[in-house]
mmCIF file of C-alpha atoms and ligand atoms in Angstrom:
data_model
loop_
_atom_site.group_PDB
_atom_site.id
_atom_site.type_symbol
_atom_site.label_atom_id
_atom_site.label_comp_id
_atom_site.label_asym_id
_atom_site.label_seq_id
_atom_site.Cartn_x
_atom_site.Cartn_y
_atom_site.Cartn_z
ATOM 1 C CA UNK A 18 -2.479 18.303 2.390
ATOM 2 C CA UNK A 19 -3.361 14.914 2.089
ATOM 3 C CA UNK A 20 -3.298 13.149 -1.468
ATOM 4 C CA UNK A 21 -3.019 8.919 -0.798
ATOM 5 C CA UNK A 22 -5.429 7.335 1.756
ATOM 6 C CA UNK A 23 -6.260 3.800 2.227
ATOM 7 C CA UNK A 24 -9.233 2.191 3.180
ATOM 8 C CA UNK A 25 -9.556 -0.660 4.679
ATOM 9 C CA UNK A 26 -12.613 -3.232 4.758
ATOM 10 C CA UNK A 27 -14.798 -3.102 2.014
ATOM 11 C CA UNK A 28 -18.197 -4.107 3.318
ATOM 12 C CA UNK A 29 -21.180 -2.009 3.911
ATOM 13 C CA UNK A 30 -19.724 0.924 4.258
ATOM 14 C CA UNK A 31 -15.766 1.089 2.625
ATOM 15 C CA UNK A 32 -16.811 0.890 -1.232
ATOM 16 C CA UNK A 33 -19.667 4.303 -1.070
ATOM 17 C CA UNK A 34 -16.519 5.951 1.644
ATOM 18 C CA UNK A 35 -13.577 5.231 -1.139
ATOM 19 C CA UNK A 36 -15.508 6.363 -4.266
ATOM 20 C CA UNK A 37 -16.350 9.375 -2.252
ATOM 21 C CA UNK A 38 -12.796 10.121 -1.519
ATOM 22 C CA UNK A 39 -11.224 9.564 -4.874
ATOM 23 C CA UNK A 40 -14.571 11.632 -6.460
ATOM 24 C CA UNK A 41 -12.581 14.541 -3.855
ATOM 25 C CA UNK A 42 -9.155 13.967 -5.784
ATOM 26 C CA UNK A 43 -7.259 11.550 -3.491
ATOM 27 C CA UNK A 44 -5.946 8.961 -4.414
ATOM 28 C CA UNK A 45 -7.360 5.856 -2.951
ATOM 29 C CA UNK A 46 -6.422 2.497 -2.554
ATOM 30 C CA UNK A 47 -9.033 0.181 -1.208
ATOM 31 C CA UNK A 48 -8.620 -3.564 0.519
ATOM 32 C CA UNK A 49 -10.503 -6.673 1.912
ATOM 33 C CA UNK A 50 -9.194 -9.646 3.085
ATOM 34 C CA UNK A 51 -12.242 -11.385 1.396
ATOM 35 C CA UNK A 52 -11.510 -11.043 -2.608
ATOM 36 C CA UNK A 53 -14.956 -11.351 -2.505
ATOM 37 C CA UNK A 54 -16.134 -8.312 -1.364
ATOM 38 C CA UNK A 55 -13.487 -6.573 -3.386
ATOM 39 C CA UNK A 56 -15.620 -7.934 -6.407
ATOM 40 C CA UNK A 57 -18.885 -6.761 -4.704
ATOM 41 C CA UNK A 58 -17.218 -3.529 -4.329
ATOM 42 C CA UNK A 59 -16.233 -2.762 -7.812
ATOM 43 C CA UNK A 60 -19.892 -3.976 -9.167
ATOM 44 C CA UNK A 61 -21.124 -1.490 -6.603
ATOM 45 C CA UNK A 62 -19.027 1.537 -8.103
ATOM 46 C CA UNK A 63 -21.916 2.177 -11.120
ATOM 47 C CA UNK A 64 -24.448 2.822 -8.584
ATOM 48 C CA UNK A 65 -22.476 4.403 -6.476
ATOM 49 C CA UNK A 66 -20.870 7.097 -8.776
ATOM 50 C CA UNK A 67 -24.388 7.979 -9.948
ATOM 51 C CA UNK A 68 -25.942 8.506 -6.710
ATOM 52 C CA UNK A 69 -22.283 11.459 -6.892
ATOM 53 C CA UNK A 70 -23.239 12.416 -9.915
ATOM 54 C CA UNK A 71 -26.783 13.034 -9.021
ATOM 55 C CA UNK A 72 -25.780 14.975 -5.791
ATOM 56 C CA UNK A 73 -23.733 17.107 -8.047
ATOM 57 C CA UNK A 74 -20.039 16.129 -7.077
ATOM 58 C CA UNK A 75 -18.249 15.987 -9.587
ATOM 59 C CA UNK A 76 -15.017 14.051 -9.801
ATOM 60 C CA UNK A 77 -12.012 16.443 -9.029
ATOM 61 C CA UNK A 78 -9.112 16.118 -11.013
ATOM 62 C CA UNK A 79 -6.061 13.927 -9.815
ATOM 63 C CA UNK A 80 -8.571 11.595 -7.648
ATOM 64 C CA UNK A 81 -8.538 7.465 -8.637
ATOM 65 C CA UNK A 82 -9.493 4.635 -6.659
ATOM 66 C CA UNK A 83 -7.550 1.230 -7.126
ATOM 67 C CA UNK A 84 -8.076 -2.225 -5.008
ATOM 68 C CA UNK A 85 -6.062 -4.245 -3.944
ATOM 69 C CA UNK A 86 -5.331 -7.744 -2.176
ATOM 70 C CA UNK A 87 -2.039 -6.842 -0.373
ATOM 71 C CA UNK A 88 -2.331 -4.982 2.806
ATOM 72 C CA UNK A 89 1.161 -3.572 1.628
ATOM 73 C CA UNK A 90 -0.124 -2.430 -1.158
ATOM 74 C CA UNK A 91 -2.943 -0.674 -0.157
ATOM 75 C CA UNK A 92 -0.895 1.460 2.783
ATOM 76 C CA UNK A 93 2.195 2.373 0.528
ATOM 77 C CA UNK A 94 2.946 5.575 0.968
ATOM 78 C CA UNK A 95 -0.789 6.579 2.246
ATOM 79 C CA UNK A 96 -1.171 10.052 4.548
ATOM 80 C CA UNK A 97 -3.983 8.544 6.351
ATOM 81 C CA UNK A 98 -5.519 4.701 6.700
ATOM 82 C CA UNK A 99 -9.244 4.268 7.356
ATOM 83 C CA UNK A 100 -9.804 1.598 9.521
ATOM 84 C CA UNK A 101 -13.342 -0.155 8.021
ATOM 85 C CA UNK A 102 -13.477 -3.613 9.802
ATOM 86 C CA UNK A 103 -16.012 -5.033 11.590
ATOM 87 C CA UNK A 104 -16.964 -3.642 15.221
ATOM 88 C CA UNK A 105 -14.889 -6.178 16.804
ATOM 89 C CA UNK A 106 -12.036 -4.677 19.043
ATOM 90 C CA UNK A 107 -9.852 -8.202 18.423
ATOM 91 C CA UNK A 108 -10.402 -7.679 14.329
ATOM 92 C CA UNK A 109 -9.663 -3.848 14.837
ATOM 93 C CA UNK A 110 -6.492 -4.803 16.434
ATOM 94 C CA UNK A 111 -5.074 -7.622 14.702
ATOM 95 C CA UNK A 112 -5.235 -5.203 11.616
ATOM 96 C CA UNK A 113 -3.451 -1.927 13.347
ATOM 97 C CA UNK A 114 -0.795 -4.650 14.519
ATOM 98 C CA UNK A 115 -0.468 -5.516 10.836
ATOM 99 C CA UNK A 116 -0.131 -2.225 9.875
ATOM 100 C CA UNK A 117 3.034 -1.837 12.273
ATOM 101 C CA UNK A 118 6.145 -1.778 9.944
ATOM 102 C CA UNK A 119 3.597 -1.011 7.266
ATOM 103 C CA UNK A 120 3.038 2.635 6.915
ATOM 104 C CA UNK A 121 5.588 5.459 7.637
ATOM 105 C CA UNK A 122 5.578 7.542 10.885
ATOM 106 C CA UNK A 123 4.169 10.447 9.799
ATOM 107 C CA UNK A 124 0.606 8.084 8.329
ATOM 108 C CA UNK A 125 -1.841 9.089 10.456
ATOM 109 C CA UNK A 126 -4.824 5.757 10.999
ATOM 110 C CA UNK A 127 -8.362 7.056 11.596
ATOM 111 C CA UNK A 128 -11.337 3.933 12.719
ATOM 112 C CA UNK A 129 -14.556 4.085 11.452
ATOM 113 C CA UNK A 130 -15.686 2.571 14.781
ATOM 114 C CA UNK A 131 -19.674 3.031 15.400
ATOM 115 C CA UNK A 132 -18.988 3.727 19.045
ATOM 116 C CA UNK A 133 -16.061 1.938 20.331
ATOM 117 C CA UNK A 134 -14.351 4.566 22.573
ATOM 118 C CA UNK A 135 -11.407 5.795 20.491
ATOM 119 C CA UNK A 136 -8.953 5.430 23.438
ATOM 120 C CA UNK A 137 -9.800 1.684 24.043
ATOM 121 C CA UNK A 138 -8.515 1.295 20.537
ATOM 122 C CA UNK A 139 -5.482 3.266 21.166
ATOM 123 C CA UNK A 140 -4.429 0.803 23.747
ATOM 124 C CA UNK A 141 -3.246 -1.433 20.478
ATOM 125 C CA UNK A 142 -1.192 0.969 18.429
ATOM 126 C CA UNK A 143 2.268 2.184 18.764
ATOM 127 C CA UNK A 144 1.982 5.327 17.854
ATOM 128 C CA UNK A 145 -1.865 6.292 19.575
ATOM 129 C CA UNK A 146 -1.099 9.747 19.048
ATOM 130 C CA UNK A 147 -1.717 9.830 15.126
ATOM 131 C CA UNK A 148 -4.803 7.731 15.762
ATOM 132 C CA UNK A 149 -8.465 9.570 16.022
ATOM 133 C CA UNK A 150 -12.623 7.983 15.502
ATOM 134 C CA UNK A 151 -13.493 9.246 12.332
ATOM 135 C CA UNK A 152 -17.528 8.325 12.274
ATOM 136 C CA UNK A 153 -18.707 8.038 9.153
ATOM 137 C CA UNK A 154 -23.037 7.639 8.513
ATOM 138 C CA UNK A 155 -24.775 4.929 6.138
ATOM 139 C CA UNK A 156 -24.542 5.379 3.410
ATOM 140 C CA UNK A 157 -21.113 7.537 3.798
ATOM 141 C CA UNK A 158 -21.246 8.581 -0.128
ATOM 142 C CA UNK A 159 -24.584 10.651 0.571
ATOM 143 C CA UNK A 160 -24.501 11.481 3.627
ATOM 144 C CA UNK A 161 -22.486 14.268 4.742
ATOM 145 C CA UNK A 162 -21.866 14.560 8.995
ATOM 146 C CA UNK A 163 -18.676 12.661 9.801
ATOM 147 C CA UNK A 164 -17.847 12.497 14.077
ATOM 148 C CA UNK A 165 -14.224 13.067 14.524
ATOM 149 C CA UNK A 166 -13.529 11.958 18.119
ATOM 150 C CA UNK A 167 -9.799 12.472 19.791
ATOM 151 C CA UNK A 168 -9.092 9.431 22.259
ATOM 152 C CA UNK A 169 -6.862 10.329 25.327
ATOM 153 C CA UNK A 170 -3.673 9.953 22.977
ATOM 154 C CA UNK A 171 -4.933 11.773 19.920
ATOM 155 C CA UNK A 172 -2.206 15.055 19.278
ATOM 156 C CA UNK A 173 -4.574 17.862 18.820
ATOM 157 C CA UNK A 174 -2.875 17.872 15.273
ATOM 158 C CA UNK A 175 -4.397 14.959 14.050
ATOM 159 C CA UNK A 176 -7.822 15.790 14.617
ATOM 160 C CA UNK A 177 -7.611 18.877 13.174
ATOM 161 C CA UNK A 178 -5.781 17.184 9.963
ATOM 162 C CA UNK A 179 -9.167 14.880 9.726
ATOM 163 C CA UNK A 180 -11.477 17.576 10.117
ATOM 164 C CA UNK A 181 -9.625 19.820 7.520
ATOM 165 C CA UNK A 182 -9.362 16.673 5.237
ATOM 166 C CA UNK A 183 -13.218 16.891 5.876
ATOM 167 C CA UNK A 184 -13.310 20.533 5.469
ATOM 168 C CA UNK A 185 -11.974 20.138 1.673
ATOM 169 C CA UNK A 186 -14.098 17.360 0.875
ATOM 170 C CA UNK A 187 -16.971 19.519 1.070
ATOM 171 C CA UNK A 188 -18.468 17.395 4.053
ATOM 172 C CA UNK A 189 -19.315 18.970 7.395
ATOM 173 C CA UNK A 190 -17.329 17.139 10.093
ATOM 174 C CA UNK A 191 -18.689 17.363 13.663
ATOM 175 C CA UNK A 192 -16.098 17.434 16.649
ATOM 176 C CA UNK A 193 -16.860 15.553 19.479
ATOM 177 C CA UNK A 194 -15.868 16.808 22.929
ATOM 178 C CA UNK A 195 -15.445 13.138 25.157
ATOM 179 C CA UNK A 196 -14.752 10.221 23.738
ATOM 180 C CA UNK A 197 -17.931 8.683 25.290
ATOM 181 C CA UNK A 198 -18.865 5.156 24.133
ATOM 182 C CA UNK A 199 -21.204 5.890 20.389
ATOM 183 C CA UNK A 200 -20.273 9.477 20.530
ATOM 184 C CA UNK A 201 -23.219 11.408 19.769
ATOM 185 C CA UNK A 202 -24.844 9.825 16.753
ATOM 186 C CA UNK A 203 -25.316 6.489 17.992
ATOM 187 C CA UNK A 204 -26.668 7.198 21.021
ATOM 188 C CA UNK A 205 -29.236 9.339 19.663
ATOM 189 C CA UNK A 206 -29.503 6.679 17.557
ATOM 190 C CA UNK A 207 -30.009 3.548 19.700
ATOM 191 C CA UNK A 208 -31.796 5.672 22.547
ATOM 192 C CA UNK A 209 -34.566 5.930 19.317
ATOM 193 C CA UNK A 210 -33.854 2.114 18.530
ATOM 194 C CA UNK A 211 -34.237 1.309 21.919
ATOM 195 C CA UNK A 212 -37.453 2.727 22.633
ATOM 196 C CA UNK A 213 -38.883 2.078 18.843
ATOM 197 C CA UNK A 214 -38.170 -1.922 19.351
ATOM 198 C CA UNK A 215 -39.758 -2.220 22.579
ATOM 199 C CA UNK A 216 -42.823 -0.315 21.507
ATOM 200 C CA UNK A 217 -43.481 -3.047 18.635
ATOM 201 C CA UNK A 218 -42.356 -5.738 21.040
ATOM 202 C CA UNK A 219 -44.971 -4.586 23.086
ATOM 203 C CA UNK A 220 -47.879 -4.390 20.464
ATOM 204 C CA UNK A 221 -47.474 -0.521 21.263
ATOM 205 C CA UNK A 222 -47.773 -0.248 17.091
ATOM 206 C CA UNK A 223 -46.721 -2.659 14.336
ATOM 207 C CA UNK A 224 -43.414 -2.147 12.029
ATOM 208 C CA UNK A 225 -44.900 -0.574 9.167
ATOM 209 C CA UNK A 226 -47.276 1.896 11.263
ATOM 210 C CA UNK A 227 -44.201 3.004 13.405
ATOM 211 C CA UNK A 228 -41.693 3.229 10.679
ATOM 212 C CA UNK A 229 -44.604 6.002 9.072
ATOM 213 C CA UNK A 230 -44.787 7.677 12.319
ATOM 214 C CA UNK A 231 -41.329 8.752 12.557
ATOM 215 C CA UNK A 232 -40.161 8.793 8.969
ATOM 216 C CA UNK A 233 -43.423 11.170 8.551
ATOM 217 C CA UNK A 234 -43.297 12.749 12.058
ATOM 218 C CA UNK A 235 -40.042 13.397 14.078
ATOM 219 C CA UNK A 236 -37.685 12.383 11.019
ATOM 220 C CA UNK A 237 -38.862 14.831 8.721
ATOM 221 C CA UNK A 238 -38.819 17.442 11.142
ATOM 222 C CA UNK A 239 -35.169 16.719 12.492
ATOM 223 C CA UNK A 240 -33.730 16.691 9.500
ATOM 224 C CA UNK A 241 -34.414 20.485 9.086
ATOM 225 C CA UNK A 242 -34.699 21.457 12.682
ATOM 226 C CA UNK A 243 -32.330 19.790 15.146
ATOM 227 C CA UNK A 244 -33.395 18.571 18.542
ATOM 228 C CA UNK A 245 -32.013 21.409 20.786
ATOM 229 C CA UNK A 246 -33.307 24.028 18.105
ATOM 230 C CA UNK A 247 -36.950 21.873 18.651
ATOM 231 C CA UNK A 248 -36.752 22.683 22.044
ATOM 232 C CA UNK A 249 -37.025 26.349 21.203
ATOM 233 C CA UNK A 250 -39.823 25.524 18.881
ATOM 234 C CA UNK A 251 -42.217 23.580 21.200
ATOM 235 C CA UNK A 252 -41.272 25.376 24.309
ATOM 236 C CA UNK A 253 -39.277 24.451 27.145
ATOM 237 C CA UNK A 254 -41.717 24.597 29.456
ATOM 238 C CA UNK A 255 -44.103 21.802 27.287
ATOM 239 C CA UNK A 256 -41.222 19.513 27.532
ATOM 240 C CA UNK A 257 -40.546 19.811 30.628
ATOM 241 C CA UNK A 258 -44.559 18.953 31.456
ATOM 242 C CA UNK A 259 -44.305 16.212 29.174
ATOM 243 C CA UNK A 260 -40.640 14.647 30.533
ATOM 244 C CA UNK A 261 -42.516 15.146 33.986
ATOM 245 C CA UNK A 262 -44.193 12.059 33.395
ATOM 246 C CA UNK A 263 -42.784 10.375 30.415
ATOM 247 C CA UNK A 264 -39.308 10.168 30.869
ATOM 248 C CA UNK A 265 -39.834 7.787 33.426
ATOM 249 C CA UNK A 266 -41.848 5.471 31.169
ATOM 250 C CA UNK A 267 -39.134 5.186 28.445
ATOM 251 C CA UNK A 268 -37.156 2.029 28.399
ATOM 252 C CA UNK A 269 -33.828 1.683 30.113
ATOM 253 C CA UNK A 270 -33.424 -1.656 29.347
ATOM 254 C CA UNK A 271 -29.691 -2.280 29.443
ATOM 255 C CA UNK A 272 -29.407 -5.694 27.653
ATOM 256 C CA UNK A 273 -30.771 -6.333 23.831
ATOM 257 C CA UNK A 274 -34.492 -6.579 23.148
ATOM 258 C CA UNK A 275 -35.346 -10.594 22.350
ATOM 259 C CA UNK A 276 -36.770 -9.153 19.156
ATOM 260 C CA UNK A 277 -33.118 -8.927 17.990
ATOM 261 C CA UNK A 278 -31.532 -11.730 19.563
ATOM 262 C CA UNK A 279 -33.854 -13.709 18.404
ATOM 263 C CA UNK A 280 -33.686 -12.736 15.101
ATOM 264 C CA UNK A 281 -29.908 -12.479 15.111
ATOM 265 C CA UNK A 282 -29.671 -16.374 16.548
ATOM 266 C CA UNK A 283 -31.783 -16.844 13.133
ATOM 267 C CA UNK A 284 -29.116 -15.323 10.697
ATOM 268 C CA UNK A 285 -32.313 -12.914 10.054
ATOM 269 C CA UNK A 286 -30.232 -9.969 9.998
ATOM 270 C CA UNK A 287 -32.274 -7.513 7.576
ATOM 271 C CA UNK A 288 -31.190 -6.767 4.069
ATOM 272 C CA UNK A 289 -27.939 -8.543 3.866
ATOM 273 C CA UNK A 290 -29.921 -11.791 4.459
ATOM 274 C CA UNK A 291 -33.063 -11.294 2.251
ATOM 275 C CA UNK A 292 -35.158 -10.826 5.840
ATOM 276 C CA UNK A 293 -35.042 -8.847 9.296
ATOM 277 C CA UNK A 294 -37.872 -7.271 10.784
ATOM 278 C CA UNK A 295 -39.423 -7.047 6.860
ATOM 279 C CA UNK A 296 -38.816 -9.912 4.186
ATOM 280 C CA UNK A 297 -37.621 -8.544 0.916
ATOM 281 C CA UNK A 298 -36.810 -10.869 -2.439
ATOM 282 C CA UNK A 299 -33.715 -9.807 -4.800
ATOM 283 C CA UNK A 300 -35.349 -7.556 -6.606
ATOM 284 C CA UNK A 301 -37.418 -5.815 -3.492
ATOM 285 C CA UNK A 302 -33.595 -5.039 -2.479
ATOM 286 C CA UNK A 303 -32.750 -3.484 -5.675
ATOM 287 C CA UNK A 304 -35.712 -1.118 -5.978
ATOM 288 C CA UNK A 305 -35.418 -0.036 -2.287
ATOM 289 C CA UNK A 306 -31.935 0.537 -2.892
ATOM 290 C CA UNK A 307 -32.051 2.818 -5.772
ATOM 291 C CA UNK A 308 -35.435 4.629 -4.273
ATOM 292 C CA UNK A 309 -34.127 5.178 -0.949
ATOM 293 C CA UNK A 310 -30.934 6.808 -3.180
ATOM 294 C CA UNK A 311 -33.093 8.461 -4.842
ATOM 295 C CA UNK A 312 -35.062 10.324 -1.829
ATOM 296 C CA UNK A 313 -31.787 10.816 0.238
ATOM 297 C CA UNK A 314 -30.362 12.830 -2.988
ATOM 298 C CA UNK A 315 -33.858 14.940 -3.080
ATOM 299 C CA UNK A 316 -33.824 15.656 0.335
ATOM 300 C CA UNK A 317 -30.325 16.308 0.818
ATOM 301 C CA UNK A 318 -30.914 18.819 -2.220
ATOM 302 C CA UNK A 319 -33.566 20.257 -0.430
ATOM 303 C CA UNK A 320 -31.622 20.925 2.676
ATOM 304 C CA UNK A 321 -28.869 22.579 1.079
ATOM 305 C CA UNK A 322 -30.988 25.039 -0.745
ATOM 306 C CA UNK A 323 -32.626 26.068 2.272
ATOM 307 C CA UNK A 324 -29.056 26.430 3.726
ATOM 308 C CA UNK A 325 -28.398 28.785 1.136
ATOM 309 C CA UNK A 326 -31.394 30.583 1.591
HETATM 310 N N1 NAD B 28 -23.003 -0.483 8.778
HETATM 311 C C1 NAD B 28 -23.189 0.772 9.182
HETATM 312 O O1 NAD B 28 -24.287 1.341 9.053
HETATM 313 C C2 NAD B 28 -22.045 1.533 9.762
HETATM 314 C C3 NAD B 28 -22.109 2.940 9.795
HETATM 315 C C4 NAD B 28 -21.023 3.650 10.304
HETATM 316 C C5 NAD B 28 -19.921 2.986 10.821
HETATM 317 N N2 NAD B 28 -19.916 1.627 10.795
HETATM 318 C C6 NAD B 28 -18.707 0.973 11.334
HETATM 319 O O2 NAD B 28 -17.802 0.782 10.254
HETATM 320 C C7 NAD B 28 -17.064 -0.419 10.435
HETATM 321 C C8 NAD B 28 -17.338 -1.343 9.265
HETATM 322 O O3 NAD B 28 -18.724 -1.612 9.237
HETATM 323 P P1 NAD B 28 -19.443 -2.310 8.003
HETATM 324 O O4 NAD B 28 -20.901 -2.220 8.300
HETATM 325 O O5 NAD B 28 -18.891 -1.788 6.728
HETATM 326 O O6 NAD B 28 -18.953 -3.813 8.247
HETATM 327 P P2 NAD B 28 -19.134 -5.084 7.287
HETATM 328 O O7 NAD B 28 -19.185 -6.255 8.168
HETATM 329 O O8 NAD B 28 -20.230 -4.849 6.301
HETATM 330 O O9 NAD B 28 -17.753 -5.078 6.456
HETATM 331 C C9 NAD B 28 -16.507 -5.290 7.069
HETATM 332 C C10 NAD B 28 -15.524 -5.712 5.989
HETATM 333 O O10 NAD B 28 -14.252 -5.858 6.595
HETATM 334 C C11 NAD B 28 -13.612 -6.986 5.994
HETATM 335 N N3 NAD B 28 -12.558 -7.419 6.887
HETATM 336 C C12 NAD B 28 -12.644 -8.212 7.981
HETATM 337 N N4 NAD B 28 -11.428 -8.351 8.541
HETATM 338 C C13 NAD B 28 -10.566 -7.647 7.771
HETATM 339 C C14 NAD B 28 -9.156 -7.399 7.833
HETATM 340 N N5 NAD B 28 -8.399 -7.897 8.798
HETATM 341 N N6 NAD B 28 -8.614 -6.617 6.871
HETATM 342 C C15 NAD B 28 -9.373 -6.102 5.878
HETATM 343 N N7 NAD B 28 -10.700 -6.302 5.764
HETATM 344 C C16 NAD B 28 -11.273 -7.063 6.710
HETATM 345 C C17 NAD B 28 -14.719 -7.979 5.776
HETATM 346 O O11 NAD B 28 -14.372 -8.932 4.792
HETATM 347 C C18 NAD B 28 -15.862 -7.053 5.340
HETATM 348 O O12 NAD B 28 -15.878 -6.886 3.934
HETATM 349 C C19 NAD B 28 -17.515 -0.982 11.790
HETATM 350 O O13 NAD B 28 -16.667 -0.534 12.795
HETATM 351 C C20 NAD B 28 -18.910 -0.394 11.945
HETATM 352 O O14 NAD B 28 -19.338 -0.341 13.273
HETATM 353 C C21 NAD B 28 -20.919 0.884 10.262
HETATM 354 C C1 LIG B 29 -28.154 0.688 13.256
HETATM 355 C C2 LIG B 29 -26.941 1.526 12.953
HETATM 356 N N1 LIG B 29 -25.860 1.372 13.699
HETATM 357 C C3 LIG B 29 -24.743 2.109 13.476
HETATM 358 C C4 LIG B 29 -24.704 3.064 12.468
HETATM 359 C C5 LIG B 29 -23.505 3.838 12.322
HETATM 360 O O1 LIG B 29 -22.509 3.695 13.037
HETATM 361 C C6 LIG B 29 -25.816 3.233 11.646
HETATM 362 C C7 LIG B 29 -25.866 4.212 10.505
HETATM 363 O O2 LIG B 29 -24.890 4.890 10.179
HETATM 364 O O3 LIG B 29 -26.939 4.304 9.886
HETATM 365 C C8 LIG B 29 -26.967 2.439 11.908
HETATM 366 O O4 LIG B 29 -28.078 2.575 11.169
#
């Protein structure tokens, strides 16, 4: 049973991941490099622990969550290390080579990697075989699918430790078979991306109009019935008229849509900078943040009870 975990990188998605962790009575020691977003982090925890509250979990006894600006610190005597740095295989690895001499040989390290095949990663630790994906999804305190991915390396052991740590968190971890790159999620994901990009980059439909269409349309329907299950509901044999002709008018572009470079070469990179594909002011940020909490909490409500049901 695991009690002490660290996590490590505190950015978008390490402070809602740690708060969620020690809320499920482990004892959690969080770190940045940038004392900054340490700072950031704890002024998030308010928000964060009410969104838990809201959704019912309540703090199990035991559980704490400390920060920290030592590395050392953070990893002392921790069962498992969540690796929460940005998607940049060099950053990954300069901080698994830091953890070397660090943590003891029975710590198992998990990477929160959004698609990075797990066994590319392995190729920088010592010990690859206590070393698995574990996916989380934005924003990781609300929602509840976690990917736990073995790379060619993982020991069958460790995976199952994740997905039992999982397991008694009350989240629902979902195993994935290959350790293709993005897993499952993300390409599901950035196949939708993909296609929803280059229909407003070709005046298909503006932002606003297509963000209604599937948040209203295919969202709300996939988050109670699941795609293969929607097969079953429209009819195999409709799809497979439809795909007839379709599939072969879906983008396959295999670089990045100039609608993103271009606004990535403009630091317009979406909340985080006050602008992306919609401009927001401070306050615009704060609203949508606790309304979007707000509706995830609702929903997620909603799909449990019909679980139950
Ligand atoms: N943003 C998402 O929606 C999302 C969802 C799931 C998974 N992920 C994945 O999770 C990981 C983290 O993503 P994020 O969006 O939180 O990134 P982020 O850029 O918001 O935060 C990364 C944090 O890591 C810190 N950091 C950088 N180098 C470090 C080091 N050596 N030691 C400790 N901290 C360090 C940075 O200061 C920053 O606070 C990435 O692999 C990403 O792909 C992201
Ligand atoms: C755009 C995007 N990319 C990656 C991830 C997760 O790895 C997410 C998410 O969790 O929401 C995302 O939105």
């Amino acid at each position: 049973m695991m009690k002490r975990i660290a996590v490590i990188g505190l950015g978008t998605m390490g402070p809602g991941m740690a708060q969620r962790l020690a809320q499920g009575g482990l004892v959690v020691t969080a770190f940045d490099t940038d004392g900054a977003q340490i700072e950031k982090a704890k002024a998030m925890l308010p928000l964060i622990t009410g969104v838990l509250d809201r959704l019912g979990i309540t703090p199990k006894p035991g559980g704490a969550l400390h920060f920290t600006t030592s590395l050392a610190d953070a990893v002392k005597d921790a069962d498992l290390v969540i690796e929460n740095v940005p998607e940049k295989i060099e950053i990954k690895a300069d901080v698994y080579r830091a953890l070397e001499g660090l943590i003891a040989s029975k710590t198992l390290v998990v990477s929160d990697t959004s698609g990075i095949p797990i066994s590319k990663l392995q190729e920088h630790l010592s010990h690859p075989e206590r070393f698995c994906g574990m996916h989380w999804s934005n924003p990781p305190h609300i929602i509840p699918m976690i990917e736990v991915i073995s790379g060619a390396k993982t020991a069958p052991e460790t995976a199952k430790a994740i997905v039992t740590l999982i397991e008694e968190l009350g989240l629902l971890p979902v195993v994935v078979n290959k350790d293709v790159p993005g897993f499952v999620e993300n390409r599901i994901l950035y196949a939708l991306l993909r296609e929803a990009v280059d229909l407003v980059e070709e005046g298909v439909i503006a932002p606003e109009a297509l963000d209604t269409c599937v948040s209203w349309g295919i969202g709300y329907k996939l988050s109670v019935i699941g795609p293969m299950a929607l097969l079953d509901v429209a009819g195999l044999d409709i799809y497979h008229s439809v795909a007839g002709f379709l599939n072969q008018e879906l983008s396959t572009r295999g670089d990045i849509a100039p609608f993103v470079t271009k606004r990535v070469a403009e630091k317009r990179l979406g909340l985080k900078t006050g602008g992306g594909v919609y401009a927001y002011t401070p306050e615009r940020i704060k609203e949508l943040g606790a309304e979007r909490a707000r509706k995830l909490v609702a929903v997620r409500r909603a799909l449990e009870e019909k679980d139950r049901t």
